Amino acid sequence: MPSISVVVPVLNRATMIADALDSVADQADAVLECLVVDGGSTDGTREVVSAHPVARLIDAPGTSIYQALNRAIQAASGELIVHLNSDDRLAPGALTAIGAAADPDVDIVRGVARYVRFDTNGLEQKAPILDDMFLPTLTMRNVLFGAPAINANAVRKTTYERIGLYDERLRIAADREWLLRAVLAEVKIRSISETVYIYRAHAGSLTIHDRSPAEVELVREHLDLAARWLAAPTVDHISRKRLLCFHAKEVVHRLVLQVSGRESGTLGQTVRHAFAVSPLWPIAAIGPLSRIAADRIARVLRRHEHRTAET
């Protein structure tokens, strides 16, 4: 079985980091090392990490999440890199399942991610609506229109060396950009049916919740990502069509944010910029918007069914 390094970026998670590290320690026979990169915590996180037997602390004050991940990946000595957020958990048996599927010619092993949320008493519950966002296979369409769930992927270190690390210019969307890069590079991906990762949705989650403070910035980064790749001469015709639809969807998303007063700037500026990137964006928006509308309606119905079942 290939050696595995678990990398954990952290900033001020003293109350949650131990649980994350425990999920690594529970499968210590399958892990080579667990590298925790601290961005300058002031709440006792460093002390918790330093005292944990499975963790190796790397101090990196002032680093962003993707700078921390890049630093950990570069420092890792394992053949496979597994990501773990400081407020999440690896699923039991995850590393063994990943290792068993990681044949030498496989660049990425993608398992299943599950989501849990906290109720008003602080107890964890399943989050079926968020579960529905997870797409088990990595395709261009799924990377652009699904939940990236970068943590459900174990990536061979040589793959990072071949296609590059995370784009540190992006604060939120660098995982989607990297997965897009990987798909365009036609890396070999093996999907497995085992649950390998558990996301824990809570008030501090950066991108899981709609209407989070990060939503406006995420849309801006998505538009930048789409514009850059649409300008790349190496993108094939089919991929370009997907990118045009993704760009159009994010243009509409930004217009909605502006109309609601949550995004600065004018509608005219957004529309002019959209036409500069793609004159056909209104046509390209039709397909994604119809799918989004159908998906939102389905989620509302499932949420209603779930609440009815709980009562």
PDB file of C-alpha atoms in Angstrom:
ATOM      1  CA  MET A   1       0.000   0.000   0.000  1.00  0.00           C
ATOM      2  CA  PRO A   2       1.361   3.473  -0.813  1.00  0.00           C
ATOM      3  CA  SER A   3       2.444   5.747   2.021  1.00  0.00           C
ATOM      4  CA  ILE A   4      -0.081   8.448   2.946  1.00  0.00           C
ATOM      5  CA  SER A   5       0.445  11.963   4.299  1.00  0.00           C
ATOM      6  CA  VAL A   6      -2.549  13.763   5.810  1.00  0.00           C
ATOM      7  CA  VAL A   7      -2.305  17.567   5.548  1.00  0.00           C
ATOM      8  CA  VAL A   8      -4.332  19.884   7.789  1.00  0.00           C
ATOM      9  CA  PRO A   9      -4.472  23.697   7.487  1.00  0.00           C
ATOM     10  CA  VAL A  10      -5.700  25.350  10.674  1.00  0.00           C
ATOM     11  CA  LEU A  11      -6.404  28.738  12.202  1.00  0.00           C
ATOM     12  CA  ASN A  12      -8.084  29.154  15.588  1.00  0.00           C
ATOM     13  CA  ARG A  13      -9.877  25.797  15.853  1.00  0.00           C
ATOM     14  CA  ALA A  14      -8.889  24.824  19.384  1.00  0.00           C
ATOM     15  CA  THR A  15     -12.304  23.316  20.128  1.00  0.00           C
ATOM     16  CA  MET A  16     -12.465  21.148  16.980  1.00  0.00           C
ATOM     17  CA  ILE A  17      -8.936  20.251  15.863  1.00  0.00           C
ATOM     18  CA  ALA A  18      -8.500  17.415  18.378  1.00  0.00           C
ATOM     19  CA  ASP A  19     -11.536  15.594  16.979  1.00  0.00           C
ATOM     20  CA  ALA A  20     -10.133  15.927  13.463  1.00  0.00           C
ATOM     21  CA  LEU A  21      -6.748  14.581  14.553  1.00  0.00           C
ATOM     22  CA  ASP A  22      -8.384  11.737  16.473  1.00  0.00           C
ATOM     23  CA  SER A  23      -9.969  10.591  13.207  1.00  0.00           C
ATOM     24  CA  VAL A  24      -6.434  10.237  11.816  1.00  0.00           C
ATOM     25  CA  ALA A  25      -5.080   8.533  14.944  1.00  0.00           C
ATOM     26  CA  ASP A  26      -7.884   5.961  14.762  1.00  0.00           C
ATOM     27  CA  GLN A  27      -6.307   4.654  11.542  1.00  0.00           C
ATOM     28  CA  ALA A  28      -2.676   5.306  12.434  1.00  0.00           C
ATOM     29  CA  ASP A  29      -1.555   2.000  10.919  1.00  0.00           C
ATOM     30  CA  ALA A  30      -2.446   3.361   7.462  1.00  0.00           C
ATOM     31  CA  VAL A  31      -0.893   6.839   7.746  1.00  0.00           C
ATOM     32  CA  LEU A  32       2.751   7.834   7.450  1.00  0.00           C
ATOM     33  CA  GLU A  33       2.406  11.341   8.878  1.00  0.00           C
ATOM     34  CA  CYS A  34      -0.087  14.088   9.700  1.00  0.00           C
ATOM     35  CA  LEU A  35       1.200  17.584   8.961  1.00  0.00           C
ATOM     36  CA  VAL A  36      -0.705  20.466  10.571  1.00  0.00           C
ATOM     37  CA  VAL A  37       0.094  23.934   9.232  1.00  0.00           C
ATOM     38  CA  ASP A  38      -0.995  26.662  11.638  1.00  0.00           C
ATOM     39  CA  GLY A  39      -1.610  30.114  10.181  1.00  0.00           C
ATOM     40  CA  GLY A  40      -1.063  31.983  13.439  1.00  0.00           C
ATOM     41  CA  SER A  41      -3.686  30.750  15.900  1.00  0.00           C
ATOM     42  CA  THR A  42      -4.189  32.678  19.129  1.00  0.00           C
ATOM     43  CA  ASP A  43      -6.805  30.482  20.837  1.00  0.00           C
ATOM     44  CA  GLY A  44      -4.676  27.562  21.992  1.00  0.00           C
ATOM     45  CA  THR A  45      -4.842  25.571  18.755  1.00  0.00           C
ATOM     46  CA  ARG A  46      -1.068  25.215  18.559  1.00  0.00           C
ATOM     47  CA  GLU A  47      -0.940  23.741  22.042  1.00  0.00           C
ATOM     48  CA  VAL A  48      -3.659  21.208  21.203  1.00  0.00           C
ATOM     49  CA  VAL A  49      -1.820  20.153  18.048  1.00  0.00           C
ATOM     50  CA  SER A  50       1.576  19.985  19.758  1.00  0.00           C
ATOM     51  CA  ALA A  51       0.160  17.687  22.430  1.00  0.00           C
ATOM     52  CA  HIS A  52      -1.497  15.311  19.969  1.00  0.00           C
ATOM     53  CA  PRO A  53       0.561  12.166  19.298  1.00  0.00           C
ATOM     54  CA  VAL A  54      -0.357  11.864  15.617  1.00  0.00           C
ATOM     55  CA  ALA A  55       0.367  15.446  14.555  1.00  0.00           C
ATOM     56  CA  ARG A  56       3.458  17.299  13.428  1.00  0.00           C
ATOM     57  CA  LEU A  57       3.037  21.071  13.761  1.00  0.00           C
ATOM     58  CA  ILE A  58       4.347  23.463  11.112  1.00  0.00           C
ATOM     59  CA  ASP A  59       4.150  27.137  12.086  1.00  0.00           C
ATOM     60  CA  ALA A  60       3.295  29.436   9.175  1.00  0.00           C
ATOM     61  CA  PRO A  61       1.839  32.692  10.552  1.00  0.00           C
ATOM     62  CA  GLY A  62      -0.122  34.754   8.069  1.00  0.00           C
ATOM     63  CA  THR A  63      -0.665  31.992   5.526  1.00  0.00           C
ATOM     64  CA  SER A  64      -3.980  31.524   3.755  1.00  0.00           C
ATOM     65  CA  ILE A  65      -5.613  28.102   3.601  1.00  0.00           C
ATOM     66  CA  TYR A  66      -4.157  27.336   0.173  1.00  0.00           C
ATOM     67  CA  GLN A  67      -0.724  28.669   1.079  1.00  0.00           C
ATOM     68  CA  ALA A  68      -0.839  26.355   4.091  1.00  0.00           C
ATOM     69  CA  LEU A  69      -1.885  23.396   1.948  1.00  0.00           C
ATOM     70  CA  ASN A  70       0.876  24.077  -0.567  1.00  0.00           C
ATOM     71  CA  ARG A  71       3.442  24.265   2.198  1.00  0.00           C
ATOM     72  CA  ALA A  72       2.230  20.970   3.684  1.00  0.00           C
ATOM     73  CA  ILE A  73       2.202  19.224   0.303  1.00  0.00           C
ATOM     74  CA  GLN A  74       5.769  20.338  -0.367  1.00  0.00           C
ATOM     75  CA  ALA A  75       6.863  19.109   3.068  1.00  0.00           C
ATOM     76  CA  ALA A  76       5.015  15.785   2.816  1.00  0.00           C
ATOM     77  CA  SER A  77       7.006  12.597   2.338  1.00  0.00           C
ATOM     78  CA  GLY A  78       4.048  10.316   1.551  1.00  0.00           C
ATOM     79  CA  GLU A  79       3.195   9.076  -1.925  1.00  0.00           C
ATOM     80  CA  LEU A  80      -0.462  10.084  -1.502  1.00  0.00           C
ATOM     81  CA  ILE A  81      -1.741  13.373  -0.078  1.00  0.00           C
ATOM     82  CA  VAL A  82      -5.039  13.399   1.835  1.00  0.00           C
ATOM     83  CA  HIS A  83      -6.625  16.710   2.883  1.00  0.00           C
ATOM     84  CA  LEU A  84      -8.360  17.191   6.219  1.00  0.00           C
ATOM     85  CA  ASN A  85     -10.025  20.402   7.351  1.00  0.00           C
ATOM     86  CA  SER A  86      -9.508  21.220  11.004  1.00  0.00           C
ATOM     87  CA  ASP A  87     -13.274  21.094  11.675  1.00  0.00           C
ATOM     88  CA  ASP A  88     -14.005  17.862   9.777  1.00  0.00           C
ATOM     89  CA  ARG A  89     -13.174  14.151  10.145  1.00  0.00           C
ATOM     90  CA  LEU A  90     -11.817  11.318   8.098  1.00  0.00           C
ATOM     91  CA  ALA A  91     -14.333   8.493   7.929  1.00  0.00           C
ATOM     92  CA  PRO A  92     -13.362   5.258   9.720  1.00  0.00           C
ATOM     93  CA  GLY A  93     -11.288   3.064   7.427  1.00  0.00           C
ATOM     94  CA  ALA A  94     -10.862   5.842   4.876  1.00  0.00           C
ATOM     95  CA  LEU A  95      -7.102   5.584   4.506  1.00  0.00           C
ATOM     96  CA  THR A  96      -7.132   1.812   4.099  1.00  0.00           C
ATOM     97  CA  ALA A  97      -9.790   2.051   1.389  1.00  0.00           C
ATOM     98  CA  ILE A  98      -7.856   4.792  -0.391  1.00  0.00           C
ATOM     99  CA  GLY A  99      -4.578   2.912  -0.218  1.00  0.00           C
ATOM    100  CA  ALA A 100      -6.123  -0.280  -1.575  1.00  0.00           C
ATOM    101  CA  ALA A 101      -7.417   1.570  -4.644  1.00  0.00           C
ATOM    102  CA  ALA A 102      -4.247   3.543  -5.355  1.00  0.00           C
ATOM    103  CA  ASP A 103      -2.591   1.460  -8.047  1.00  0.00           C
ATOM    104  CA  PRO A 104       0.708   2.949  -9.282  1.00  0.00           C
ATOM    105  CA  ASP A 105      -0.881   4.388 -12.433  1.00  0.00           C
ATOM    106  CA  VAL A 106      -3.726   6.126 -10.544  1.00  0.00           C
ATOM    107  CA  ASP A 107      -3.285   9.879  -9.995  1.00  0.00           C
ATOM    108  CA  ILE A 108      -6.353  10.503  -7.820  1.00  0.00           C
ATOM    109  CA  VAL A 109      -8.495   8.202  -5.690  1.00  0.00           C
ATOM    110  CA  ARG A 110     -11.916   9.765  -5.122  1.00  0.00           C
ATOM    111  CA  GLY A 111     -14.116   8.423  -2.357  1.00  0.00           C
ATOM    112  CA  VAL A 112     -17.511   9.529  -1.088  1.00  0.00           C
ATOM    113  CA  ALA A 113     -17.972  12.609   1.096  1.00  0.00           C
ATOM    114  CA  ARG A 114     -20.828  12.913   3.562  1.00  0.00           C
ATOM    115  CA  TYR A 115     -22.134  15.968   5.353  1.00  0.00           C
ATOM    116  CA  VAL A 116     -23.414  16.391   8.888  1.00  0.00           C
ATOM    117  CA  ARG A 117     -24.838  19.479  10.565  1.00  0.00           C
ATOM    118  CA  PHE A 118     -25.339  20.537  14.151  1.00  0.00           C
ATOM    119  CA  ASP A 119     -28.791  20.930  15.695  1.00  0.00           C
ATOM    120  CA  THR A 120     -29.690  23.575  18.271  1.00  0.00           C
ATOM    121  CA  ASN A 121     -28.318  21.353  21.046  1.00  0.00           C
ATOM    122  CA  GLY A 122     -24.954  20.991  19.345  1.00  0.00           C
ATOM    123  CA  LEU A 123     -25.613  17.381  18.333  1.00  0.00           C
ATOM    124  CA  GLU A 124     -24.646  16.119  14.892  1.00  0.00           C
ATOM    125  CA  GLN A 125     -27.327  15.137  12.403  1.00  0.00           C
ATOM    126  CA  LYS A 126     -27.183  13.943   8.808  1.00  0.00           C
ATOM    127  CA  ALA A 127     -27.489  16.716   6.240  1.00  0.00           C
ATOM    128  CA  PRO A 128     -29.215  15.028   3.281  1.00  0.00           C
ATOM    129  CA  ILE A 129     -29.607  18.274   1.329  1.00  0.00           C
ATOM    130  CA  LEU A 130     -25.855  18.861   1.406  1.00  0.00           C
ATOM    131  CA  ASP A 131     -25.225  15.192   0.641  1.00  0.00           C
ATOM    132  CA  ASP A 132     -27.145  15.668  -2.603  1.00  0.00           C
ATOM    133  CA  MET A 133     -24.572  18.265  -3.708  1.00  0.00           C
ATOM    134  CA  PHE A 134     -21.776  15.684  -3.746  1.00  0.00           C
ATOM    135  CA  LEU A 135     -20.989  14.141  -7.122  1.00  0.00           C
ATOM    136  CA  PRO A 136     -18.944  10.928  -6.950  1.00  0.00           C
ATOM    137  CA  THR A 137     -17.113  11.238 -10.265  1.00  0.00           C
ATOM    138  CA  LEU A 138     -14.713  13.933 -11.439  1.00  0.00           C
ATOM    139  CA  THR A 139     -15.744  15.208 -14.857  1.00  0.00           C
ATOM    140  CA  MET A 140     -15.554  18.704 -16.317  1.00  0.00           C
ATOM    141  CA  ARG A 141     -19.279  19.179 -15.752  1.00  0.00           C
ATOM    142  CA  ASN A 142     -19.198  17.915 -12.164  1.00  0.00           C
ATOM    143  CA  VAL A 143     -16.161  20.014 -11.246  1.00  0.00           C
ATOM    144  CA  LEU A 144     -17.793  23.179 -12.584  1.00  0.00           C
ATOM    145  CA  PHE A 145     -21.369  22.635 -11.451  1.00  0.00           C
ATOM    146  CA  GLY A 146     -21.138  20.315  -8.436  1.00  0.00           C
ATOM    147  CA  ALA A 147     -19.509  20.580  -5.020  1.00  0.00           C
ATOM    148  CA  PRO A 148     -15.734  20.217  -5.584  1.00  0.00           C
ATOM    149  CA  ALA A 149     -15.246  18.277  -2.307  1.00  0.00           C
ATOM    150  CA  ILE A 150     -11.473  18.371  -2.710  1.00  0.00           C
ATOM    151  CA  ASN A 151     -11.129  16.499   0.585  1.00  0.00           C
ATOM    152  CA  ALA A 152     -12.768  13.407  -0.891  1.00  0.00           C
ATOM    153  CA  ASN A 153      -9.721  13.024  -3.137  1.00  0.00           C
ATOM    154  CA  ALA A 154      -6.370  11.463  -2.345  1.00  0.00           C
ATOM    155  CA  VAL A 155      -3.817  12.877  -4.778  1.00  0.00           C
ATOM    156  CA  ARG A 156      -0.469  11.382  -5.666  1.00  0.00           C
ATOM    157  CA  LYS A 157       2.315  13.821  -4.787  1.00  0.00           C
ATOM    158  CA  THR A 158       3.850  13.370  -8.218  1.00  0.00           C
ATOM    159  CA  THR A 159       0.551  14.613  -9.693  1.00  0.00           C
ATOM    160  CA  TYR A 160       0.936  17.896  -7.806  1.00  0.00           C
ATOM    161  CA  GLU A 161       4.496  18.086  -9.084  1.00  0.00           C
ATOM    162  CA  ARG A 162       3.257  17.536 -12.641  1.00  0.00           C
ATOM    163  CA  ILE A 163       0.280  19.914 -12.845  1.00  0.00           C
ATOM    164  CA  GLY A 164       1.137  22.336 -10.052  1.00  0.00           C
ATOM    165  CA  LEU A 165      -0.038  23.276  -6.572  1.00  0.00           C
ATOM    166  CA  TYR A 166      -3.054  25.400  -5.600  1.00  0.00           C
ATOM    167  CA  ASP A 167      -3.366  28.876  -7.096  1.00  0.00           C
ATOM    168  CA  GLU A 168      -2.639  31.132  -4.124  1.00  0.00           C
ATOM    169  CA  ARG A 169      -4.251  34.121  -5.850  1.00  0.00           C
ATOM    170  CA  LEU A 170      -7.618  32.527  -5.078  1.00  0.00           C
ATOM    171  CA  ARG A 171      -8.818  32.615  -1.475  1.00  0.00           C
ATOM    172  CA  ILE A 172     -11.824  30.293  -1.821  1.00  0.00           C
ATOM    173  CA  ALA A 173     -12.044  28.685  -5.264  1.00  0.00           C
ATOM    174  CA  ALA A 174      -8.511  27.319  -5.632  1.00  0.00           C
ATOM    175  CA  ASP A 175      -9.747  23.765  -5.022  1.00  0.00           C
ATOM    176  CA  ARG A 176     -12.201  23.989  -7.927  1.00  0.00           C
ATOM    177  CA  GLU A 177      -9.508  25.562 -10.122  1.00  0.00           C
ATOM    178  CA  TRP A 178      -7.068  22.766  -9.278  1.00  0.00           C
ATOM    179  CA  LEU A 179      -9.612  20.036 -10.005  1.00  0.00           C
ATOM    180  CA  LEU A 180     -10.436  21.742 -13.291  1.00  0.00           C
ATOM    181  CA  ARG A 181      -6.730  21.745 -14.121  1.00  0.00           C
ATOM    182  CA  ALA A 182      -6.529  18.057 -13.240  1.00  0.00           C
ATOM    183  CA  VAL A 183      -9.480  17.118 -15.459  1.00  0.00           C
ATOM    184  CA  LEU A 184      -8.098  19.139 -18.370  1.00  0.00           C
ATOM    185  CA  ALA A 185      -4.741  17.386 -17.884  1.00  0.00           C
ATOM    186  CA  GLU A 186      -6.613  14.052 -18.182  1.00  0.00           C
ATOM    187  CA  VAL A 187      -5.209  12.625 -14.967  1.00  0.00           C
ATOM    188  CA  LYS A 188      -6.247   9.064 -14.156  1.00  0.00           C
ATOM    189  CA  ILE A 189      -8.981   9.054 -11.508  1.00  0.00           C
ATOM    190  CA  ARG A 190     -10.354   6.025  -9.676  1.00  0.00           C
ATOM    191  CA  SER A 191     -13.666   6.442  -7.864  1.00  0.00           C
ATOM    192  CA  ILE A 192     -14.516   4.173  -4.936  1.00  0.00           C
ATOM    193  CA  SER A 193     -17.836   3.645  -3.184  1.00  0.00           C
ATOM    194  CA  GLU A 194     -16.514   3.906   0.384  1.00  0.00           C
ATOM    195  CA  THR A 195     -17.201   7.026   2.437  1.00  0.00           C
ATOM    196  CA  VAL A 196     -13.820   8.597   3.149  1.00  0.00           C
ATOM    197  CA  TYR A 197     -14.647  12.079   4.416  1.00  0.00           C
ATOM    198  CA  ILE A 198     -17.159  13.748   6.726  1.00  0.00           C
ATOM    199  CA  TYR A 199     -17.804  17.469   6.306  1.00  0.00           C
ATOM    200  CA  ARG A 200     -19.279  19.155   9.362  1.00  0.00           C
ATOM    201  CA  ALA A 201     -21.503  22.094   8.424  1.00  0.00           C
ATOM    202  CA  HIS A 202     -21.597  24.833  11.040  1.00  0.00           C
ATOM    203  CA  ALA A 203     -21.724  28.618  11.298  1.00  0.00           C
ATOM    204  CA  GLY A 204     -17.999  28.936  10.651  1.00  0.00           C
ATOM    205  CA  SER A 205     -17.959  26.811   7.487  1.00  0.00           C
ATOM    206  CA  LEU A 206     -16.434  28.878   4.708  1.00  0.00           C
ATOM    207  CA  THR A 207     -18.373  27.795   1.617  1.00  0.00           C
ATOM    208  CA  ILE A 208     -20.920  25.141   2.598  1.00  0.00           C
ATOM    209  CA  HIS A 209     -23.720  27.561   3.453  1.00  0.00           C
ATOM    210  CA  ASP A 210     -25.588  29.630   0.873  1.00  0.00           C
ATOM    211  CA  ARG A 211     -25.601  33.331   1.774  1.00  0.00           C
ATOM    212  CA  SER A 212     -22.334  32.995   3.659  1.00  0.00           C
ATOM    213  CA  PRO A 213     -20.119  36.109   3.744  1.00  0.00           C
ATOM    214  CA  ALA A 214     -17.786  34.296   1.360  1.00  0.00           C
ATOM    215  CA  GLU A 215     -20.443  33.890  -1.342  1.00  0.00           C
ATOM    216  CA  VAL A 216     -19.770  37.257  -2.996  1.00  0.00           C
ATOM    217  CA  GLU A 217     -16.036  36.628  -3.146  1.00  0.00           C
ATOM    218  CA  LEU A 218     -16.593  33.087  -4.402  1.00  0.00           C
ATOM    219  CA  VAL A 219     -18.629  34.361  -7.362  1.00  0.00           C
ATOM    220  CA  ARG A 220     -15.918  36.878  -8.211  1.00  0.00           C
ATOM    221  CA  GLU A 221     -13.287  34.150  -8.135  1.00  0.00           C
ATOM    222  CA  HIS A 222     -15.433  31.868 -10.283  1.00  0.00           C
ATOM    223  CA  LEU A 223     -15.793  34.616 -12.889  1.00  0.00           C
ATOM    224  CA  ASP A 224     -12.043  35.191 -12.874  1.00  0.00           C
ATOM    225  CA  LEU A 225     -11.401  31.459 -13.149  1.00  0.00           C
ATOM    226  CA  ALA A 226     -13.779  31.121 -16.110  1.00  0.00           C
ATOM    227  CA  ALA A 227     -12.349  34.144 -17.926  1.00  0.00           C
ATOM    228  CA  ARG A 228      -8.778  32.893 -17.565  1.00  0.00           C
ATOM    229  CA  TRP A 229      -9.547  29.405 -18.855  1.00  0.00           C
ATOM    230  CA  LEU A 230     -11.729  30.661 -21.696  1.00  0.00           C
ATOM    231  CA  ALA A 231      -8.748  32.724 -22.839  1.00  0.00           C
ATOM    232  CA  ALA A 232      -6.461  29.673 -22.804  1.00  0.00           C
ATOM    233  CA  PRO A 233      -5.774  28.422 -26.358  1.00  0.00           C
ATOM    234  CA  THR A 234      -5.266  24.827 -25.208  1.00  0.00           C
ATOM    235  CA  VAL A 235      -8.852  24.234 -24.013  1.00  0.00           C
ATOM    236  CA  ASP A 236     -10.757  21.854 -26.292  1.00  0.00           C
ATOM    237  CA  HIS A 237     -14.141  22.650 -27.832  1.00  0.00           C
ATOM    238  CA  ILE A 238     -16.281  20.563 -25.464  1.00  0.00           C
ATOM    239  CA  SER A 239     -14.519  21.918 -22.379  1.00  0.00           C
ATOM    240  CA  ARG A 240     -14.923  25.457 -23.702  1.00  0.00           C
ATOM    241  CA  LYS A 241     -18.679  24.953 -23.988  1.00  0.00           C
ATOM    242  CA  ARG A 242     -18.796  23.803 -20.358  1.00  0.00           C
ATOM    243  CA  LEU A 243     -16.763  26.826 -19.300  1.00  0.00           C
ATOM    244  CA  LEU A 244     -19.079  29.173 -21.215  1.00  0.00           C
ATOM    245  CA  CYS A 245     -22.083  27.744 -19.359  1.00  0.00           C
ATOM    246  CA  PHE A 246     -20.246  28.022 -16.030  1.00  0.00           C
ATOM    247  CA  HIS A 247     -19.297  31.637 -16.774  1.00  0.00           C
ATOM    248  CA  ALA A 248     -22.878  32.492 -17.743  1.00  0.00           C
ATOM    249  CA  LYS A 249     -24.256  30.909 -14.568  1.00  0.00           C
ATOM    250  CA  GLU A 250     -21.871  32.926 -12.409  1.00  0.00           C
ATOM    251  CA  VAL A 251     -22.728  36.143 -14.273  1.00  0.00           C
ATOM    252  CA  VAL A 252     -26.388  35.625 -13.399  1.00  0.00           C
ATOM    253  CA  HIS A 253     -25.416  34.755  -9.815  1.00  0.00           C
ATOM    254  CA  ARG A 254     -23.529  38.045  -9.533  1.00  0.00           C
ATOM    255  CA  LEU A 255     -26.425  40.010 -11.015  1.00  0.00           C
ATOM    256  CA  VAL A 256     -28.747  38.468  -8.415  1.00  0.00           C
ATOM    257  CA  LEU A 257     -26.334  39.459  -5.642  1.00  0.00           C
ATOM    258  CA  GLN A 258     -26.215  43.019  -6.972  1.00  0.00           C
ATOM    259  CA  VAL A 259     -29.988  43.323  -7.253  1.00  0.00           C
ATOM    260  CA  SER A 260     -30.312  42.100  -3.653  1.00  0.00           C
ATOM    261  CA  GLY A 261     -27.778  44.687  -2.476  1.00  0.00           C
ATOM    262  CA  ARG A 262     -25.220  42.111  -1.342  1.00  0.00           C
ATOM    263  CA  GLU A 263     -22.668  42.876  -4.065  1.00  0.00           C
ATOM    264  CA  SER A 264     -21.162  46.272  -4.833  1.00  0.00           C
ATOM    265  CA  GLY A 265     -20.757  47.491  -8.393  1.00  0.00           C
ATOM    266  CA  THR A 266     -23.378  48.139 -11.030  1.00  0.00           C
ATOM    267  CA  LEU A 267     -25.416  45.819 -13.191  1.00  0.00           C
ATOM    268  CA  GLY A 268     -24.067  47.610 -16.244  1.00  0.00           C
ATOM    269  CA  GLN A 269     -20.466  46.896 -15.296  1.00  0.00           C
ATOM    270  CA  THR A 270     -21.218  43.218 -14.771  1.00  0.00           C
ATOM    271  CA  VAL A 271     -23.048  42.902 -18.088  1.00  0.00           C
ATOM    272  CA  ARG A 272     -20.314  44.739 -20.018  1.00  0.00           C
ATOM    273  CA  HIS A 273     -17.636  42.529 -18.496  1.00  0.00           C
ATOM    274  CA  ALA A 274     -19.689  39.417 -19.288  1.00  0.00           C
ATOM    275  CA  PHE A 275     -20.035  40.401 -22.954  1.00  0.00           C
ATOM    276  CA  ALA A 276     -16.301  41.124 -23.123  1.00  0.00           C
ATOM    277  CA  VAL A 277     -15.586  37.555 -22.015  1.00  0.00           C
ATOM    278  CA  SER A 278     -18.316  35.932 -24.109  1.00  0.00           C
ATOM    279  CA  PRO A 279     -20.829  37.725 -26.375  1.00  0.00           C
ATOM    280  CA  LEU A 280     -23.031  34.621 -26.223  1.00  0.00           C
ATOM    281  CA  TRP A 281     -23.296  34.445 -22.430  1.00  0.00           C
ATOM    282  CA  PRO A 282     -27.105  35.103 -22.303  1.00  0.00           C
ATOM    283  CA  ILE A 283     -27.681  32.073 -24.553  1.00  0.00           C
ATOM    284  CA  ALA A 284     -25.188  29.980 -22.612  1.00  0.00           C
ATOM    285  CA  ALA A 285     -27.036  30.828 -19.387  1.00  0.00           C
ATOM    286  CA  ILE A 286     -30.299  29.166 -20.427  1.00  0.00           C
ATOM    287  CA  GLY A 287     -29.232  25.557 -19.840  1.00  0.00           C
ATOM    288  CA  PRO A 288     -27.513  26.029 -16.455  1.00  0.00           C
ATOM    289  CA  LEU A 289     -30.321  28.226 -15.147  1.00  0.00           C
ATOM    290  CA  SER A 290     -33.007  25.693 -16.015  1.00  0.00           C
ATOM    291  CA  ARG A 291     -30.992  22.962 -14.261  1.00  0.00           C
ATOM    292  CA  ILE A 292     -30.432  25.202 -11.235  1.00  0.00           C
ATOM    293  CA  ALA A 293     -34.139  26.008 -11.004  1.00  0.00           C
ATOM    294  CA  ALA A 294     -35.081  22.330 -11.180  1.00  0.00           C
ATOM    295  CA  ASP A 295     -32.411  21.460  -8.615  1.00  0.00           C
ATOM    296  CA  ARG A 296     -33.579  24.173  -6.200  1.00  0.00           C
ATOM    297  CA  ILE A 297     -37.176  22.990  -6.449  1.00  0.00           C
ATOM    298  CA  ALA A 298     -36.085  19.400  -5.817  1.00  0.00           C
ATOM    299  CA  ARG A 299     -34.060  20.474  -2.778  1.00  0.00           C
ATOM    300  CA  VAL A 300     -37.004  22.383  -1.315  1.00  0.00           C
ATOM    301  CA  LEU A 301     -39.201  19.313  -1.730  1.00  0.00           C
ATOM    302  CA  ARG A 302     -36.583  17.038  -0.156  1.00  0.00           C
ATOM    303  CA  ARG A 303     -36.085  19.475   2.711  1.00  0.00           C
ATOM    304  CA  HIS A 304     -39.840  19.494   3.303  1.00  0.00           C
ATOM    305  CA  GLU A 305     -39.938  15.690   3.239  1.00  0.00           C
ATOM    306  CA  HIS A 306     -37.006  15.509   5.658  1.00  0.00           C
ATOM    307  CA  ARG A 307     -38.614  17.931   8.113  1.00  0.00           C
ATOM    308  CA  THR A 308     -41.923  16.079   7.859  1.00  0.00           C
ATOM    309  CA  ALA A 309     -40.155  12.795   8.614  1.00  0.00           C
ATOM    310  CA  GLU A 310     -38.454  14.354  11.664  1.00  0.00           C
ATOM    311  CA  THR A 311     -41.816  15.402  13.101  1.00  0.00           C
TER     312      THR A 311
END
